Coordinates of C-alpha atoms in Angstrom, one line a residue:
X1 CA 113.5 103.1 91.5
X2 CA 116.6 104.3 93.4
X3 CA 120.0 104.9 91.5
X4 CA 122.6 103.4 93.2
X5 CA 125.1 106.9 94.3
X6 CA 128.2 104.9 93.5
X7 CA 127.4 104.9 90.0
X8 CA 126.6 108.6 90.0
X9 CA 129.5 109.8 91.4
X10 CA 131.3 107.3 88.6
X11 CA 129.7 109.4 86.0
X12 CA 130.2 112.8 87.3
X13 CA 134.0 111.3 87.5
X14 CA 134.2 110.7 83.6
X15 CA 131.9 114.3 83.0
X16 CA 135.0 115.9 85.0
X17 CA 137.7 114.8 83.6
X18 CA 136.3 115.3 79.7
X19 CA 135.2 118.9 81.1
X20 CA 139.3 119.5 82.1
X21 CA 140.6 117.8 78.6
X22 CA 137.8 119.8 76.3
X23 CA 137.7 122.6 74.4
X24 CA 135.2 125.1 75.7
X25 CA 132.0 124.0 74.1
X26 CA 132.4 120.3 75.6
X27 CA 133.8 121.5 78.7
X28 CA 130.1 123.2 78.4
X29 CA 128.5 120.0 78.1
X30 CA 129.9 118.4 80.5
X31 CA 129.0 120.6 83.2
X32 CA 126.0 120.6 82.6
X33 CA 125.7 117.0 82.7
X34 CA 127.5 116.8 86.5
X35 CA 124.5 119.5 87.0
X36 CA 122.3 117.0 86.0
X37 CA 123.7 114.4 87.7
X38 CA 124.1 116.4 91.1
X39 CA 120.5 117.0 91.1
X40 CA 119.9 113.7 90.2
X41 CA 121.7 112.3 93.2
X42 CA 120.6 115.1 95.5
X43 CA 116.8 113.8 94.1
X44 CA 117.7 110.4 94.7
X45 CA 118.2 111.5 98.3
X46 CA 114.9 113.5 99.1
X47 CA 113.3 110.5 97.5
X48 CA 114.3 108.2 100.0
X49 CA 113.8 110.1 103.0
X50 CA 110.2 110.8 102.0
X51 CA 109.7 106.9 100.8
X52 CA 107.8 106.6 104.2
X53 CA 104.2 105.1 103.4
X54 CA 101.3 107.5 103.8
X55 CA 98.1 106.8 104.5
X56 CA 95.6 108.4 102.4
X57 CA 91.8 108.7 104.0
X58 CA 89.1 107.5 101.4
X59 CA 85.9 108.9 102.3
X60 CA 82.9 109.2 100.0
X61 CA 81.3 112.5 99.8
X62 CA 78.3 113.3 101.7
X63 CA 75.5 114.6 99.5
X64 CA 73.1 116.5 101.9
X65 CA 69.3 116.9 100.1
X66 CA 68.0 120.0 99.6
X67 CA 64.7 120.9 101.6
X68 CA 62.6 123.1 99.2
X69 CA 62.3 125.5 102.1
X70 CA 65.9 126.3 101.4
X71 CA 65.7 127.0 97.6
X72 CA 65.8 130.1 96.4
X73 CA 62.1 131.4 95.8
X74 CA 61.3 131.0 92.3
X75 CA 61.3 134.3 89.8
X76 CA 58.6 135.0 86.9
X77 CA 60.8 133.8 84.1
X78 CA 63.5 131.7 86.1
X79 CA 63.7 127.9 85.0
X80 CA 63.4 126.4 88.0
X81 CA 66.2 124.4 89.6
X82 CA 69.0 125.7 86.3
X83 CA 71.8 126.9 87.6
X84 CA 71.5 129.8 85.7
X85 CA 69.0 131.2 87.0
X86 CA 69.3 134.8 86.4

């Protein structure tokens, strides 16, 4: 969902100007809020450029079997196929 920049700007408008009239601590505030808003719109941005479709491969994993020849030889003790086989 893409936030149109016209509004943004708008807000970072009204977040400067309270900024200029405040005392310090809102002044505070609402510079961080044009923060937020800048990265916002900068976000907004990079989203749209990258909005390109990808195409995503689905394969199915290959299970390959296991020829007993290629099993580990068995130990006095081991259970068998476990992993832990120790």
């Amino acid at each position: 969902m893409a936030i149109d920049a016209a509004r943004i700007l708008n807000e970072i408008e009204k977040h400067t100007a309270q900024a200029r009239k405040g005392d310090p601590a809102k002044m505070r505030e609402s510079i961080a809020a044009v923060r937020a808003l800048c990265d916002l719109l900068l976000e907004n941005d990079q989203l749209q450029k990258d909005s390109t479709p990808r195409a995503i491969p689905l394969a199915s994993p290959q299970i390959q079997p296991v020829s007993s020849a290629s099993k580990l030889q068995e130990e006095d003790g081991a259970n068998g196929d476990s992993l832990f086989e120790f």
